[in-house]
Tab-separated table of C-alpha atoms in Angstrom:
chain	number	residue	atom	x	y	z
A	1	UNK	CA	19.673	-17.663	-3.324
A	2	UNK	CA	21.220	-14.565	-1.824
A	3	UNK	CA	20.015	-11.152	-0.784
A	4	UNK	CA	21.604	-8.142	0.824
A	5	UNK	CA	18.302	-6.846	2.241
A	6	UNK	CA	17.402	-9.064	5.183
A	7	UNK	CA	20.818	-10.732	5.381
A	8	UNK	CA	21.899	-9.250	8.699
A	9	UNK	CA	24.300	-11.560	10.592
A	10	UNK	CA	24.202	-9.311	13.663
A	11	UNK	CA	20.518	-10.096	14.163
A	12	UNK	CA	20.185	-13.859	13.634
A	13	UNK	CA	16.740	-14.038	15.237
A	14	UNK	CA	15.445	-11.935	12.372
A	15	UNK	CA	16.436	-14.571	9.880
A	16	UNK	CA	14.409	-17.336	11.458
A	17	UNK	CA	11.344	-18.328	9.498
A	18	UNK	CA	8.172	-17.400	11.349
A	19	UNK	CA	6.850	-20.189	13.479
A	20	UNK	CA	3.624	-21.683	12.296
A	21	UNK	CA	0.966	-20.454	14.689
A	22	UNK	CA	0.453	-22.913	17.460
A	23	UNK	CA	0.466	-21.065	20.733
A	24	UNK	CA	-2.035	-18.333	20.058
A	25	UNK	CA	-5.525	-17.809	21.367
A	26	UNK	CA	-7.911	-20.322	19.871
A	27	UNK	CA	-10.672	-19.168	17.592
A	28	UNK	CA	-13.703	-19.183	19.872
A	29	UNK	CA	-16.183	-17.280	17.752
A	30	UNK	CA	-19.636	-17.293	19.261
A	31	UNK	CA	-21.010	-16.652	15.764
A	32	UNK	CA	-21.128	-20.171	14.395
A	33	UNK	CA	-21.095	-18.826	10.850
A	34	UNK	CA	-17.381	-18.207	11.348
A	35	UNK	CA	-14.890	-20.930	10.478
A	36	UNK	CA	-12.980	-22.881	13.102
A	37	UNK	CA	-9.373	-22.731	11.978
A	38	UNK	CA	-5.803	-22.838	13.271
A	39	UNK	CA	-4.906	-20.934	16.426
A	40	UNK	CA	-4.458	-17.211	16.039
A	41	UNK	CA	-1.008	-15.598	15.953
A	42	UNK	CA	-0.246	-13.692	19.144
A	43	UNK	CA	0.776	-10.043	18.969
A	44	UNK	CA	1.595	-7.666	21.813
A	45	UNK	CA	-0.841	-5.567	23.787
A	46	UNK	CA	-1.480	-2.304	21.998
A	47	UNK	CA	-1.131	-3.846	18.535
A	48	UNK	CA	-3.860	-2.436	16.296
A	49	UNK	CA	-5.866	-4.158	13.584
A	50	UNK	CA	-7.601	-2.504	10.658
A	51	UNK	CA	-8.712	-2.822	7.059
A	52	UNK	CA	-7.839	-0.713	4.033
A	53	UNK	CA	-9.284	0.541	0.748
A	54	UNK	CA	-8.542	3.257	-1.829
A	55	UNK	CA	-10.873	5.868	-3.289
A	56	UNK	CA	-10.725	5.052	-6.998
A	57	UNK	CA	-11.031	1.336	-6.300
A	58	UNK	CA	-14.287	1.565	-4.336
A	59	UNK	CA	-16.020	4.959	-4.501
A	60	UNK	CA	-17.546	5.136	-7.962
A	61	UNK	CA	-19.579	8.334	-8.537
A	62	UNK	CA	-16.799	9.395	-10.879
A	63	UNK	CA	-18.663	12.390	-12.272
A	64	UNK	CA	-21.064	13.240	-9.450
A	65	UNK	CA	-21.249	16.162	-7.036
A	66	UNK	CA	-18.470	18.156	-8.647
A	67	UNK	CA	-15.708	15.550	-8.748
A	68	UNK	CA	-13.173	16.200	-11.495
A	69	UNK	CA	-11.559	13.518	-13.663
A	70	UNK	CA	-8.409	11.742	-12.515
A	71	UNK	CA	-5.686	10.085	-14.547
A	72	UNK	CA	-7.314	6.745	-13.759
A	73	UNK	CA	-10.601	7.897	-15.272
A	74	UNK	CA	-8.753	8.819	-18.449
A	75	UNK	CA	-6.594	5.689	-18.464
A	76	UNK	CA	-9.404	3.215	-17.794
A	77	UNK	CA	-11.596	4.814	-20.469
A	78	UNK	CA	-8.824	4.350	-23.046
A	79	UNK	CA	-9.397	1.111	-25.016
A	80	UNK	CA	-6.946	-1.668	-24.236
A	81	UNK	CA	-5.643	-0.223	-20.983
A	82	UNK	CA	-7.623	-2.349	-18.503
A	83	UNK	CA	-8.834	-5.923	-18.586
A	84	UNK	CA	-12.189	-6.045	-20.339
A	85	UNK	CA	-12.300	-2.259	-20.519
A	86	UNK	CA	-13.173	-2.071	-16.810
A	87	UNK	CA	-13.389	1.342	-15.153
A	88	UNK	CA	-13.946	2.710	-11.664
A	89	UNK	CA	-17.050	4.626	-12.747
A	90	UNK	CA	-19.194	2.642	-10.302
A	91	UNK	CA	-16.721	0.266	-8.618
A	92	UNK	CA	-18.300	-0.709	-5.256
A	93	UNK	CA	-20.465	2.432	-5.213
A	94	UNK	CA	-19.022	3.265	-1.806
A	95	UNK	CA	-19.863	6.934	-2.376
A	96	UNK	CA	-23.544	6.041	-2.021
A	97	UNK	CA	-23.109	3.050	0.304
A	98	UNK	CA	-20.588	4.344	2.822
A	99	UNK	CA	-22.926	3.807	5.778
A	100	UNK	CA	-23.345	0.154	4.838
A	101	UNK	CA	-19.582	-0.226	4.576
A	102	UNK	CA	-19.022	1.483	7.922
A	103	UNK	CA	-21.499	-1.015	9.355
A	104	UNK	CA	-19.270	-3.786	8.026
A	105	UNK	CA	-16.270	-2.185	9.726
A	106	UNK	CA	-18.195	-1.895	12.980
A	107	UNK	CA	-19.180	-5.558	12.742
A	108	UNK	CA	-15.598	-6.525	12.008
A	109	UNK	CA	-14.443	-4.842	15.209
A	110	UNK	CA	-11.379	-3.207	13.698
A	111	UNK	CA	-9.479	-0.478	15.523
A	112	UNK	CA	-8.912	1.555	12.382
A	113	UNK	CA	-9.779	2.025	8.728
A	114	UNK	CA	-7.288	3.192	6.158
A	115	UNK	CA	-8.927	4.925	3.199
A	116	UNK	CA	-7.819	7.495	0.661
A	117	UNK	CA	-9.260	10.862	-0.220
A	118	UNK	CA	-9.850	11.394	-3.932
A	119	UNK	CA	-7.824	14.509	-4.712
A	120	UNK	CA	-10.106	15.470	-7.665
A	121	UNK	CA	-13.163	15.157	-5.427
A	122	UNK	CA	-11.832	17.972	-3.223
A	123	UNK	CA	-10.048	19.971	-5.921
A	124	UNK	CA	-11.497	19.108	-9.346
A	125	UNK	CA	-8.679	20.942	-11.159
A	126	UNK	CA	-5.995	19.879	-8.691
A	127	UNK	CA	-5.676	23.449	-7.446
A	128	UNK	CA	-8.004	26.416	-7.263
A	129	UNK	CA	-11.719	26.200	-6.434
A	130	UNK	CA	-12.659	23.736	-3.698
A	131	UNK	CA	-15.581	21.341	-4.168
A	132	UNK	CA	-17.773	21.747	-1.079
A	133	UNK	CA	-19.711	18.537	-1.739
A	134	UNK	CA	-16.464	16.589	-1.824
A	135	UNK	CA	-15.372	18.074	1.490
A	136	UNK	CA	-18.762	17.206	2.969
A	137	UNK	CA	-18.565	13.567	1.854
A	138	UNK	CA	-15.347	12.938	3.774
A	139	UNK	CA	-16.663	14.930	6.748
A	140	UNK	CA	-19.581	12.512	6.978
A	141	UNK	CA	-17.374	9.478	6.426
A	142	UNK	CA	-14.940	10.465	9.180
A	143	UNK	CA	-17.674	11.379	11.652
A	144	UNK	CA	-19.514	8.110	11.052
A	145	UNK	CA	-16.307	6.103	11.433
A	146	UNK	CA	-15.643	7.748	14.781
A	147	UNK	CA	-19.221	7.090	15.870
A	148	UNK	CA	-18.618	3.414	15.017
A	149	UNK	CA	-15.463	3.346	17.154
A	150	UNK	CA	-13.150	3.132	14.130
A	151	UNK	CA	-10.112	5.429	13.908
A	152	UNK	CA	-9.631	7.045	10.463
A	153	UNK	CA	-6.248	6.736	8.749
A	154	UNK	CA	-6.156	8.905	5.627
A	155	UNK	CA	-4.016	8.339	2.547
A	156	UNK	CA	-3.716	11.597	0.640
A	157	UNK	CA	-2.483	10.144	-2.648
A	158	UNK	CA	-3.472	6.681	-3.836
A	159	UNK	CA	-2.714	7.236	-7.534
A	160	UNK	CA	-5.718	9.337	-8.618
A	161	UNK	CA	-3.931	12.495	-9.762
A	162	UNK	CA	-6.345	15.133	-11.098
A	163	UNK	CA	-6.216	14.957	-14.894
A	164	UNK	CA	-5.870	18.739	-15.056
A	165	UNK	CA	-2.484	18.458	-13.328
A	166	UNK	CA	-1.367	15.641	-15.626
A	167	UNK	CA	-2.256	17.850	-18.572
A	168	UNK	CA	0.267	20.344	-17.205
A	169	UNK	CA	3.023	17.747	-16.819
A	170	UNK	CA	1.891	15.584	-13.918
A	171	UNK	CA	4.544	14.309	-11.544
A	172	UNK	CA	7.212	15.079	-14.142
A	173	UNK	CA	7.081	18.718	-13.008
A	174	UNK	CA	7.661	20.337	-9.650
A	175	UNK	CA	4.399	22.272	-9.791
A	176	UNK	CA	2.522	19.043	-9.052
A	177	UNK	CA	4.501	18.538	-5.842
A	178	UNK	CA	3.617	22.086	-4.815
A	179	UNK	CA	-0.059	21.512	-5.658
A	180	UNK	CA	0.028	18.339	-3.583
A	181	UNK	CA	1.200	20.311	-0.554
A	182	UNK	CA	-1.694	22.753	-0.994
A	183	UNK	CA	-4.126	19.834	-1.168
A	184	UNK	CA	-2.551	18.283	1.965
A	185	UNK	CA	-2.973	21.564	3.833
A	186	UNK	CA	-6.638	21.772	2.800
A	187	UNK	CA	-7.336	18.217	3.975
A	188	UNK	CA	-5.498	18.669	7.261
A	189	UNK	CA	-7.232	21.934	8.061
A	190	UNK	CA	-10.628	20.369	7.388
A	191	UNK	CA	-10.172	16.918	8.947
A	192	UNK	CA	-7.072	17.106	11.132
A	193	UNK	CA	-8.947	17.301	14.423
A	194	UNK	CA	-10.465	13.859	13.759
A	195	UNK	CA	-7.870	11.906	11.756
A	196	UNK	CA	-5.490	9.732	13.743
A	197	UNK	CA	-2.953	8.933	11.043
A	198	UNK	CA	-1.941	10.592	7.759
A	199	UNK	CA	-0.190	8.826	4.877
A	200	UNK	CA	1.180	11.171	2.240
A	201	UNK	CA	1.800	8.761	-0.650
A	202	UNK	CA	0.854	5.176	-1.365
A	203	UNK	CA	3.503	3.177	-3.252
A	204	UNK	CA	5.311	5.973	-5.106
A	205	UNK	CA	7.273	3.265	-6.952
A	206	UNK	CA	4.096	2.381	-8.852
A	207	UNK	CA	3.210	6.006	-9.524
A	208	UNK	CA	6.650	6.827	-10.923
A	209	UNK	CA	7.823	3.684	-12.658
A	210	UNK	CA	4.693	1.641	-13.443
A	211	UNK	CA	2.844	4.806	-14.472
A	212	UNK	CA	5.515	6.878	-16.217
A	213	UNK	CA	7.994	4.257	-17.514
A	214	UNK	CA	6.264	0.901	-17.949
A	215	UNK	CA	2.936	2.417	-18.972
A	216	UNK	CA	0.902	-0.315	-17.275
A	217	UNK	CA	-0.758	2.160	-14.913
A	218	UNK	CA	-2.068	5.672	-15.338
A	219	UNK	CA	-1.048	7.917	-16.980
A	220	UNK	CA	0.287	5.152	-19.254
A	221	UNK	CA	3.555	6.856	-20.236
A	222	UNK	CA	6.717	5.068	-21.349
A	223	UNK	CA	9.446	7.549	-20.554
A	224	UNK	CA	12.761	7.060	-18.830
A	225	UNK	CA	13.635	10.624	-17.995
A	226	UNK	CA	10.031	11.485	-17.137
A	227	UNK	CA	9.849	8.560	-14.705
A	228	UNK	CA	13.019	9.640	-12.906
A	229	UNK	CA	11.707	13.191	-12.625
A	230	UNK	CA	8.391	11.819	-11.346
A	231	UNK	CA	10.168	9.760	-8.686
A	232	UNK	CA	11.976	12.833	-7.389
A	233	UNK	CA	8.913	15.057	-7.492
A	234	UNK	CA	6.816	12.480	-5.650
A	235	UNK	CA	9.418	12.532	-2.887
A	236	UNK	CA	9.487	16.334	-2.901
A	237	UNK	CA	5.690	16.341	-2.771
A	238	UNK	CA	5.867	14.065	0.244
A	239	UNK	CA	8.301	16.406	1.988
A	240	UNK	CA	6.194	19.466	1.238
A	241	UNK	CA	3.060	17.657	2.411
A	242	UNK	CA	4.738	16.657	5.683
A	243	UNK	CA	5.595	20.310	6.248
A	244	UNK	CA	2.000	21.355	5.521
A	245	UNK	CA	0.550	18.641	7.755
A	246	UNK	CA	2.855	19.599	10.633
A	247	UNK	CA	1.868	23.243	10.253
A	248	UNK	CA	-1.798	22.244	10.488
A	249	UNK	CA	-1.206	20.245	13.676
A	250	UNK	CA	-1.715	16.783	12.177
A	251	UNK	CA	-1.180	13.890	14.569
A	252	UNK	CA	0.813	10.968	13.136
A	253	UNK	CA	2.388	11.422	9.690
A	254	UNK	CA	4.015	8.780	7.513
A	255	UNK	CA	4.383	7.394	4.010
A	256	UNK	CA	3.572	3.959	2.574
A	257	UNK	CA	6.087	2.051	0.439
A	258	UNK	CA	5.677	-1.254	-1.353
A	259	UNK	CA	8.972	-2.861	-0.423
A	260	UNK	CA	10.207	-6.142	-1.845
A	261	UNK	CA	12.217	-8.923	-0.240
A	262	UNK	CA	14.439	-9.705	-3.213
A	263	UNK	CA	16.709	-12.718	-3.690
A	264	UNK	CA	19.353	-13.423	-6.311
A	265	UNK	CA	18.738	-16.572	-8.317
A	266	UNK	CA	22.323	-17.685	-7.682
A	267	UNK	CA	25.635	-16.485	-6.312
A	268	UNK	CA	26.992	-15.881	-9.801
A	269	UNK	CA	28.422	-12.348	-10.036
A	270	UNK	CA	25.967	-11.335	-12.743
A	271	UNK	CA	22.979	-12.430	-10.649
A	272	UNK	CA	24.337	-10.672	-7.564
A	273	UNK	CA	24.723	-7.515	-9.650
A	274	UNK	CA	21.153	-7.924	-10.905
A	275	UNK	CA	20.015	-8.209	-7.298
A	276	UNK	CA	21.668	-4.916	-6.406
A	277	UNK	CA	20.033	-3.154	-9.356
A	278	UNK	CA	16.627	-4.511	-8.359
A	279	UNK	CA	17.068	-3.530	-4.719
A	280	UNK	CA	17.979	-0.001	-5.716
A	281	UNK	CA	15.010	0.392	-8.070
A	282	UNK	CA	12.365	-1.251	-5.899
A	283	UNK	CA	13.489	-0.278	-2.406
A	284	UNK	CA	16.401	2.092	-1.981
A	285	UNK	CA	15.295	4.845	-4.356
A	286	UNK	CA	12.640	5.431	-1.685
A	287	UNK	CA	14.065	4.297	1.644
A	288	UNK	CA	17.441	6.007	1.301
A	289	UNK	CA	16.169	9.574	0.765
A	290	UNK	CA	13.255	9.137	3.177
A	291	UNK	CA	15.152	7.433	5.999
A	292	UNK	CA	18.787	8.389	5.437
A	293	UNK	CA	18.666	11.718	3.602
A	294	UNK	CA	20.505	10.527	0.492
A	295	UNK	CA	19.965	8.812	-2.808
A	296	UNK	CA	21.403	5.285	-3.083
A	297	UNK	CA	25.036	5.021	-4.043
A	298	UNK	CA	25.347	2.809	-7.109
A	299	UNK	CA	27.670	2.698	-10.074
A	300	UNK	CA	24.782	2.595	-12.534
A	301	UNK	CA	24.384	5.948	-14.294
A	302	UNK	CA	20.599	5.749	-13.946
A	303	UNK	CA	20.752	6.398	-10.240
A	304	UNK	CA	23.466	8.991	-10.606
A	305	UNK	CA	21.065	10.740	-12.988
A	306	UNK	CA	18.241	10.542	-10.479
A	307	UNK	CA	20.397	12.058	-7.760
A	308	UNK	CA	21.877	14.793	-9.956
A	309	UNK	CA	19.097	15.467	-12.464
A	310	UNK	CA	17.994	19.012	-13.254
A	311	UNK	CA	14.811	18.418	-11.243
A	312	UNK	CA	16.801	18.335	-7.998
A	313	UNK	CA	17.136	21.659	-6.201
A	314	UNK	CA	19.295	22.590	-3.210
A	315	UNK	CA	17.610	21.533	0.012
A	316	UNK	CA	15.436	18.839	-1.576
A	317	UNK	CA	16.970	15.935	0.323
A	318	UNK	CA	16.642	17.768	3.623
A	319	UNK	CA	12.973	18.345	2.781
A	320	UNK	CA	12.400	14.704	1.814
A	321	UNK	CA	14.188	13.462	4.941
A	322	UNK	CA	11.757	15.182	7.322
A	323	UNK	CA	11.173	13.024	10.426
A	324	UNK	CA	8.319	10.527	10.152
A	325	UNK	CA	6.058	9.270	12.909
A	326	UNK	CA	5.741	5.911	11.175
A	327	UNK	CA	6.621	4.021	8.002
A	328	UNK	CA	3.861	2.164	6.177
A	329	UNK	CA	4.898	-1.084	4.500
A	330	UNK	CA	2.814	-2.847	1.856
A	331	UNK	CA	3.825	-6.467	1.287
A	332	UNK	CA	2.386	-9.314	-0.740
A	333	UNK	CA	5.184	-11.569	-2.037
A	334	UNK	CA	8.970	-11.953	-2.435
A	335	UNK	CA	10.878	-11.606	-5.708
A	336	UNK	CA	13.804	-13.597	-7.134
A	337	UNK	CA	15.858	-12.043	-9.933
A	338	UNK	CA	18.534	-13.122	-12.388
A	339	UNK	CA	20.566	-11.167	-14.914
A	340	UNK	CA	18.949	-10.783	-18.334
A	341	UNK	CA	19.418	-8.740	-21.519
A	342	UNK	CA	17.726	-5.360	-21.720
A	343	UNK	CA	14.425	-5.484	-23.614
A	344	UNK	CA	13.382	-1.880	-24.160
A	345	UNK	CA	14.384	-0.221	-27.416
A	346	UNK	CA	14.250	3.291	-25.959
A	347	UNK	CA	17.501	3.837	-24.033
A	348	UNK	CA	15.786	6.195	-21.595
A	349	UNK	CA	13.157	3.602	-20.697
A	350	UNK	CA	15.884	0.980	-20.530
A	351	UNK	CA	17.787	2.949	-17.920
A	352	UNK	CA	14.695	3.740	-15.840
A	353	UNK	CA	13.026	0.362	-15.337
A	354	UNK	CA	14.473	-2.195	-17.766
A	355	UNK	CA	17.518	-2.724	-15.578
A	356	UNK	CA	18.725	-6.018	-17.025
A	357	UNK	CA	16.928	-8.423	-14.710
A	358	UNK	CA	14.295	-11.096	-15.081
A	359	UNK	CA	12.047	-12.441	-12.346
A	360	UNK	CA	12.088	-16.161	-11.593
A	361	UNK	CA	9.742	-18.220	-9.452
A	362	UNK	CA	11.689	-20.896	-7.574
A	363	UNK	CA	9.466	-20.964	-4.500
A	364	UNK	CA	7.426	-24.118	-5.008
A	365	UNK	CA	4.595	-22.799	-2.854
A	366	UNK	CA	0.942	-22.000	-3.357
A	367	UNK	CA	0.231	-18.952	-5.520
A	368	UNK	CA	-2.627	-16.487	-5.274
A	369	UNK	CA	-4.773	-15.777	-8.319
A	370	UNK	CA	-2.479	-12.808	-9.030
A	371	UNK	CA	0.220	-15.429	-9.655
A	372	UNK	CA	2.142	-14.359	-6.559
A	373	UNK	CA	3.952	-16.951	-4.423
A	374	UNK	CA	2.902	-17.209	-0.789
A	375	UNK	CA	6.101	-16.948	1.285
A	376	UNK	CA	5.258	-15.351	4.650
A	377	UNK	CA	8.769	-15.640	6.087
A	378	UNK	CA	9.856	-13.113	3.464
A	379	UNK	CA	7.869	-10.487	5.377
A	380	UNK	CA	9.818	-11.246	8.552
A	381	UNK	CA	13.080	-10.928	6.649
A	382	UNK	CA	12.042	-7.660	5.026
A	383	UNK	CA	11.040	-6.084	8.339
A	384	UNK	CA	14.202	-7.242	10.054
A	385	UNK	CA	16.300	-5.988	7.150
A	386	UNK	CA	14.764	-2.533	7.507
A	387	UNK	CA	15.349	-2.625	11.265
A	388	UNK	CA	19.008	-3.500	10.832
A	389	UNK	CA	19.698	-1.135	7.943
A	390	UNK	CA	18.133	2.019	9.388
A	391	UNK	CA	19.053	2.684	13.045
A	392	UNK	CA	16.443	5.433	13.334
A	393	UNK	CA	13.645	3.493	11.647
A	394	UNK	CA	10.319	4.912	12.835
A	395	UNK	CA	7.570	2.586	14.055
A	396	UNK	CA	6.222	0.422	11.239
A	397	UNK	CA	2.626	-0.188	10.227
A	398	UNK	CA	1.717	-2.920	7.762
A	399	UNK	CA	-0.571	-0.765	5.641
A	400	UNK	CA	-1.494	-3.465	3.120
A	401	UNK	CA	-1.269	-7.242	3.161
A	402	UNK	CA	-3.702	-9.738	1.722
A	403	UNK	CA	-4.363	-12.240	-1.030
A	404	UNK	CA	-6.438	-12.461	-4.180
A	405	UNK	CA	-8.414	-15.685	-4.355
A	406	UNK	CA	-11.028	-17.282	-6.622
A	407	UNK	CA	-13.935	-16.378	-4.360
A	408	UNK	CA	-17.515	-17.281	-5.190
A	409	UNK	CA	-20.724	-17.243	-3.201
A	410	UNK	CA	-21.693	-20.874	-2.681
A	411	UNK	CA	-25.122	-22.527	-2.589
A	412	UNK	CA	-25.209	-21.857	1.162
A	413	UNK	CA	-24.844	-18.121	0.531
A	414	UNK	CA	-21.340	-18.118	2.017
A	415	UNK	CA	-17.834	-17.510	0.684
A	416	UNK	CA	-15.451	-20.160	2.012
A	417	UNK	CA	-12.053	-18.519	1.473
A	418	UNK	CA	-9.826	-20.825	3.508
A	419	UNK	CA	-6.779	-19.904	1.421
A	420	UNK	CA	-7.100	-16.259	2.453
A	421	UNK	CA	-7.430	-17.212	6.116
A	422	UNK	CA	-4.233	-19.258	5.829
A	423	UNK	CA	-2.465	-16.377	4.080
A	424	UNK	CA	-3.453	-13.846	6.733
A	425	UNK	CA	-2.669	-16.238	9.584
A	426	UNK	CA	0.819	-16.936	8.285
A	427	UNK	CA	1.657	-13.320	7.485
A	428	UNK	CA	0.474	-12.118	10.881
A	429	UNK	CA	2.650	-14.845	12.391
A	430	UNK	CA	5.524	-13.448	10.311
A	431	UNK	CA	4.848	-10.003	11.773
A	432	UNK	CA	4.796	-11.506	15.270
A	433	UNK	CA	8.204	-13.079	14.647
A	434	UNK	CA	9.629	-9.729	13.541
A	435	UNK	CA	8.164	-8.025	16.614
A	436	UNK	CA	9.722	-10.680	18.855
A	437	UNK	CA	13.060	-9.983	17.137
A	438	UNK	CA	12.865	-6.302	18.040
A	439	UNK	CA	11.103	-4.620	15.114
A	440	UNK	CA	8.637	-1.980	16.314
A	441	UNK	CA	5.514	-2.902	14.329
A	442	UNK	CA	2.452	-1.124	15.701
A	443	UNK	CA	-0.405	-2.404	13.570
A	444	UNK	CA	-1.776	-4.163	10.500
A	445	UNK	CA	-4.344	-3.120	7.892
A	446	UNK	CA	-5.701	-6.075	5.922
A	447	UNK	CA	-6.108	-5.481	2.207
A	448	UNK	CA	-8.919	-5.155	1.582
A	449	UNK	CA	-12.234	-4.548	3.283
A	450	UNK	CA	-14.074	-5.023	-0.030
A	451	UNK	CA	-13.477	-6.721	-3.339
A	452	UNK	CA	-12.781	-3.824	-5.679
A	453	UNK	CA	-11.400	-2.462	-8.942
A	454	UNK	CA	-7.895	-3.938	-9.152
A	455	UNK	CA	-6.392	-1.280	-11.422
A	456	UNK	CA	-5.358	-2.622	-14.844
A	457	UNK	CA	-6.643	-6.068	-13.841
A	458	UNK	CA	-10.173	-4.709	-13.651
A	459	UNK	CA	-12.524	-6.813	-11.568
A	460	UNK	CA	-10.997	-10.266	-12.028
A	461	UNK	CA	-9.004	-10.236	-8.755
A	462	UNK	CA	-10.768	-10.392	-5.400
A	463	UNK	CA	-8.819	-9.247	-2.323
A	464	UNK	CA	-11.726	-8.422	-0.015
A	465	UNK	CA	-12.804	-9.715	3.353
A	466	UNK	CA	-16.242	-8.893	1.953
A	467	UNK	CA	-17.439	-10.233	-1.400
A	468	UNK	CA	-19.006	-7.694	-3.762
A	469	UNK	CA	-21.399	-8.768	-6.510
A	470	UNK	CA	-20.565	-6.190	-9.161
A	471	UNK	CA	-23.961	-6.548	-10.835
A	472	UNK	CA	-26.090	-5.984	-7.733
A	473	UNK	CA	-23.420	-4.438	-5.441
A	474	UNK	CA	-24.534	-6.850	-2.705
A	475	UNK	CA	-21.939	-7.244	0.054
A	476	UNK	CA	-21.383	-10.725	1.532
A	477	UNK	CA	-18.889	-11.119	4.396
A	478	UNK	CA	-16.546	-14.004	3.626
A	479	UNK	CA	-15.306	-16.607	6.079
A	480	UNK	CA	-12.131	-14.521	6.362
A	481	UNK	CA	-14.221	-11.592	7.639
A	482	UNK	CA	-15.547	-13.737	10.477
A	483	UNK	CA	-12.058	-15.134	11.110
A	484	UNK	CA	-10.535	-11.645	11.306
A	485	UNK	CA	-13.253	-10.550	13.714
A	486	UNK	CA	-12.448	-13.568	15.876
A	487	UNK	CA	-8.746	-12.778	15.820
A	488	UNK	CA	-9.386	-9.191	16.942
A	489	UNK	CA	-11.769	-10.330	19.678
A	490	UNK	CA	-9.315	-12.938	20.934
A	491	UNK	CA	-6.422	-10.465	20.860
A	492	UNK	CA	-8.334	-7.972	22.975
A	493	UNK	CA	-9.451	-10.626	25.442
A	494	UNK	CA	-5.943	-12.014	25.824
A	495	UNK	CA	-4.228	-8.644	26.202
A	496	UNK	CA	-6.852	-7.391	28.665
A	497	UNK	CA	-6.230	-10.478	30.791
A	498	UNK	CA	-2.470	-9.869	30.843
A	499	UNK	CA	-2.530	-6.077	31.209
A	500	UNK	CA	-2.248	-5.004	34.863
């Protein structure tokens, strides 16, 4: 299998598979409820550990205290869109249980917590009148996090676009990017004195292509041209938001991308060409404008259309390419592709996302309940590929990484999620290998603090360090919660011993 991303002969150490952890600090949890497992991966002094969530996936209270509807409210209430008709109406009820959840973060000992603000909770119509009760909720959340010794990291957009803006065109139109900047300014002016890290967008690939072309996510559209316009306007919205955040004196500003380590199924020319198309769609449509100030060069007319479409205005790329303080990377699994016939009947959809590839699964490893192969060395390769490709790559934060497992509360009242512990151990070891090879990775947010609403999959996938009973909303820390606490404790003890 071949790949251009990650194949960097000048940096051979980056290509080495991450060593299985064997020289780290041993798990010495004093709490005997925690599992005794393999040694912890070692990461440098100053490396930060956290946990992450997103508003629509955990908050609930979808129509309380002035919150307006989002595209995910509309989408999930449309029959057939989510598994079992699940919605985020209640989710984990974090809106009413935030103090309990902050207590879990305090007990976990994390340095930081990445959460998202629900845009329609602050601005029910997307623009215009501000919802004071929404502002107050996040005020309390941030203050209580700080009191617990947990640094807030705020994602401004984690897919819950106000429905009122979608009704006016959504991300297909530039007005949404401008509204996003106004929302960013409001949030920064209100919370900027207390928020350590700002993330403009979470996974714009999913917003643009899964939402506007594939139709599997909100708003459920299947449009080629609309998806390309959405991709550009998301990037413009990011650039405008960075400008607004800087003007408000925000501290660290970045963006989070879900980047894939992609392999070709073979060295046949058609599979190598399929690889290039997949790398452009999944990675370079985002990294090239954000990190290099250009759209990817590719002979395919789709990407020429993205770069030269009527939605692009003079100065857009300079706006999008505004300097970042960090790049957030979400990673779960690698992808292998081969050439395949186009499937979509609509030529516009065909050019946007049906790019003539099929995904294969040659890995022969364990899979999570999402059906994703567990290949931690792919994370090392991805990080090293970024490092080699972009000379001015900002510091990297792993903003999501975790596994969905078949978790149940056992007769002993515990959740024994050994598979998740192995997954996290190996992926943190992969990060450590990339750091040793020269990649500036500053921290890691485990996905997720809580089991939660997994978008179109409803509630059948559990990613949390904490189990949530969706009938009673009871929280039960899993073995992985205790393991992660032990890792953080051991990391601090080791680095304090070695720091002069």
